[in-house]
Amino acid sequence: MFLVATYVPNSGDKLQRLAFRTEVWDKRLQQYLSSLEEKKPVVWCEDLNVCHLDADIWNHGAKHLEKSAGTTKEERQSFAAGLRDGKFVDCFRQVHGADASGWFSYWSVRAGNLPWNRGLRLDYFVASESLFKESGGGDGPRVVDSRILSDFVAIDHAAIALTLAL
């Protein structure tokens, strides 16, 4: 399999990089991941700077979110488009279900949000859908678990983990 670790560009405080993020970066990265996936399964991970679902935002519905990097409609739709074709899966949601809420990987240090678990899920493992299928011959890796390690927070982000059966 391929392991791709990236830091996805933040759209900026005033969303000055939003168009670059959604129209250039996201599209080129999805093309690259798809080209890799044609050869063998892919796992893409790290700080993807987006909150895909409402459950990934502690205060979803707040009016300021539409103007905040990582929570704009454009970023969320762009991320969802990369999953929609069925090739790639959000590992945490696949393992824990779409209703898993209260699990975040980022907390604002400026606002002191960690003690109250007022966070966002910005860090992901996204994997080829084929890594979730039972392999008849046991001849390849398979996703077993995906976790947010909230006991391991470095300043503002928690570590994330993916367990594979080989």
Short mmCIF file of C-alpha atoms in Angstrom, two decimals, residues 4-161:
data_model
loop_
_atom_site.label_atom_id
_atom_site.label_comp_id
_atom_site.label_asym_id
_atom_site.label_seq_id
_atom_site.Cartn_x
_atom_site.Cartn_y
_atom_site.Cartn_z
CA VAL A 4 0.65 9.59 1.99
CA ALA A 5 1.11 12.06 4.85
CA THR A 6 0.22 15.68 4.12
CA TYR A 7 -0.49 18.93 5.84
CA VAL A 8 -3.36 20.38 3.84
CA PRO A 9 -3.12 24.16 3.40
CA ASN A 10 -5.29 26.17 5.77
CA SER A 11 -7.70 28.53 4.01
CA GLY A 12 -6.52 31.42 6.19
CA ASP A 13 -8.07 33.69 8.80
CA LYS A 14 -9.92 35.70 6.15
CA LEU A 15 -10.34 32.71 3.80
CA GLN A 16 -7.87 34.33 1.42
CA ARG A 17 -6.65 30.87 0.32
CA LEU A 18 -10.07 29.19 0.14
CA ALA A 19 -10.23 29.11 -3.68
CA PHE A 20 -6.67 27.73 -3.90
CA ARG A 21 -7.51 25.12 -1.30
CA THR A 22 -10.73 23.85 -2.88
CA GLU A 23 -10.17 24.52 -6.59
CA VAL A 24 -6.47 23.68 -6.92
CA TRP A 25 -4.98 21.77 -3.96
CA ASP A 26 -7.92 19.45 -3.22
CA LYS A 27 -8.45 18.59 -6.89
CA ARG A 28 -4.78 17.92 -7.62
CA LEU A 29 -4.37 15.85 -4.47
CA GLN A 30 -7.44 13.75 -5.29
CA GLN A 31 -6.06 13.14 -8.79
CA TYR A 32 -2.73 12.08 -7.28
CA LEU A 33 -4.36 9.76 -4.72
CA SER A 34 -6.54 8.23 -7.45
CA SER A 35 -3.48 7.61 -9.64
CA LEU A 36 -1.78 5.81 -6.74
CA GLU A 37 -4.94 3.86 -5.95
CA GLU A 38 -4.92 2.42 -9.47
CA LYS A 39 -1.68 0.63 -8.53
CA LYS A 40 -2.38 -0.42 -4.94
CA PRO A 41 -4.38 0.71 -1.87
CA VAL A 42 -3.72 4.14 -0.36
CA VAL A 43 -3.81 5.52 3.17
CA TRP A 44 -3.78 9.33 3.35
CA CYS A 45 -3.33 10.97 6.74
CA GLU A 46 -2.44 13.96 8.92
CA ASP A 47 -3.97 17.40 9.49
CA LEU A 48 -6.41 17.72 6.60
CA ASN A 49 -7.74 21.08 7.88
CA VAL A 50 -11.40 20.29 7.32
CA CYS A 51 -14.37 19.19 9.44
CA HIS A 52 -16.22 16.82 7.17
CA LEU A 53 -19.42 16.27 9.18
CA ASP A 54 -21.41 18.25 11.75
CA ALA A 55 -20.33 15.65 14.32
CA ASP A 56 -16.74 16.84 13.74
CA ILE A 57 -17.52 20.32 15.10
CA TRP A 58 -18.27 20.92 18.79
CA ASN A 59 -20.49 23.95 18.08
CA HIS A 60 -21.92 23.03 14.69
CA GLY A 61 -24.61 25.45 13.66
CA ALA A 62 -22.73 28.50 15.00
CA LYS A 63 -23.01 31.35 12.48
CA HIS A 64 -19.28 32.12 12.37
CA LEU A 65 -18.39 28.63 11.09
CA GLU A 66 -19.33 29.48 7.51
CA LYS A 67 -16.52 32.08 7.60
CA SER A 68 -13.95 29.98 9.48
CA ALA A 69 -11.16 27.97 7.87
CA GLY A 70 -11.85 24.25 7.94
CA THR A 71 -15.59 24.58 8.45
CA THR A 72 -16.75 26.39 5.32
CA LYS A 73 -19.32 24.79 3.05
CA GLU A 74 -16.80 24.80 0.20
CA GLU A 75 -14.11 22.92 2.15
CA ARG A 76 -16.54 20.37 3.52
CA GLN A 77 -18.07 19.75 0.08
CA SER A 78 -14.65 19.44 -1.51
CA PHE A 79 -13.58 16.83 1.05
CA ALA A 80 -16.87 14.96 0.64
CA ALA A 81 -16.40 14.92 -3.14
CA GLY A 82 -13.16 13.00 -2.65
CA LEU A 83 -15.04 10.34 -0.68
CA ARG A 84 -18.16 10.22 -2.84
CA ASP A 85 -16.76 8.16 -5.67
CA GLY A 86 -16.46 5.20 -3.29
CA LYS A 87 -12.71 4.76 -3.69
CA PHE A 88 -11.80 6.39 -0.38
CA VAL A 89 -13.21 6.13 3.14
CA ASP A 90 -12.89 8.24 6.30
CA CYS A 91 -11.48 5.50 8.55
CA PHE A 92 -12.70 6.92 11.88
CA ARG A 93 -16.29 7.24 10.62
CA GLN A 94 -16.18 3.84 8.95
CA VAL A 95 -15.10 2.18 12.20
CA HIS A 96 -17.16 4.22 14.69
CA GLY A 97 -20.20 5.24 12.65
CA ALA A 98 -21.50 8.55 11.37
CA ASP A 99 -23.12 9.34 14.72
CA ALA A 100 -19.87 9.19 16.74
CA SER A 101 -19.67 12.66 18.21
CA GLY A 102 -17.56 14.41 20.81
CA TRP A 103 -14.35 13.04 19.31
CA PHE A 104 -12.06 15.85 18.24
CA SER A 105 -8.40 16.11 17.29
CA TYR A 106 -7.90 19.88 17.55
CA TRP A 107 -8.68 22.42 20.29
CA SER A 108 -8.00 26.16 20.16
CA VAL A 109 -5.19 27.08 22.54
CA ARG A 110 -6.16 30.77 22.40
CA ALA A 111 -9.69 29.97 23.61
CA GLY A 112 -8.50 27.31 26.09
CA ASN A 113 -10.97 24.78 24.70
CA LEU A 114 -9.24 21.50 25.55
CA PRO A 115 -10.52 21.10 29.14
CA TRP A 116 -14.12 21.45 27.89
CA ASN A 117 -13.56 19.29 24.77
CA ARG A 118 -14.69 22.14 22.53
CA GLY A 119 -12.87 21.04 19.43
CA LEU A 120 -12.83 20.08 15.80
CA ARG A 121 -11.83 16.89 14.05
CA LEU A 122 -9.21 18.06 11.56
CA ASP A 123 -6.91 15.03 11.58
CA TYR A 124 -7.83 11.96 9.55
CA PHE A 125 -6.86 8.66 8.10
CA VAL A 126 -8.53 8.29 4.71
CA ALA A 127 -8.03 4.91 3.07
CA SER A 128 -8.88 3.03 -0.07
CA GLU A 129 -12.26 1.38 0.35
CA SER A 130 -10.64 -1.93 -0.53
CA LEU A 131 -8.73 -1.85 2.78
CA PHE A 132 -12.03 -2.45 4.58
CA LYS A 133 -12.96 -5.61 2.70
CA GLU A 134 -12.21 -9.03 4.07
CA SER A 135 -9.51 -10.48 1.90
CA GLY A 136 -10.31 -14.06 0.94
CA GLY A 137 -6.65 -15.06 0.85
CA GLY A 138 -5.41 -12.73 3.57
CA ASP A 139 -2.91 -11.33 1.08
CA GLY A 140 -3.05 -7.65 1.95
CA PRO A 141 -3.52 -5.11 4.70
CA ARG A 142 -6.97 -4.44 6.15
CA VAL A 143 -8.12 -1.59 8.42
CA VAL A 144 -9.05 -2.89 11.86
CA ASP A 145 -9.34 0.31 13.92
CA SER A 146 -8.98 4.08 13.75
CA ARG A 147 -8.64 6.17 16.90
CA ILE A 148 -8.05 9.65 18.21
CA LEU A 149 -5.52 9.44 21.03
CA SER A 150 -6.79 12.31 23.15
CA ASP A 151 -4.30 11.44 25.91
CA PHE A 152 -1.54 12.49 23.50
CA VAL A 153 -2.12 16.17 22.73
CA ALA A 154 0.82 18.21 21.44
CA ILE A 155 -0.16 21.86 21.99
CA ASP A 156 -3.42 21.86 20.00
CA HIS A 157 -3.70 18.56 18.07
CA ALA A 158 -4.16 15.01 19.34
CA ALA A 159 -2.32 12.07 17.86
CA ILE A 160 -4.35 9.74 15.68
CA ALA A 161 -3.80 6.03 15.12
#
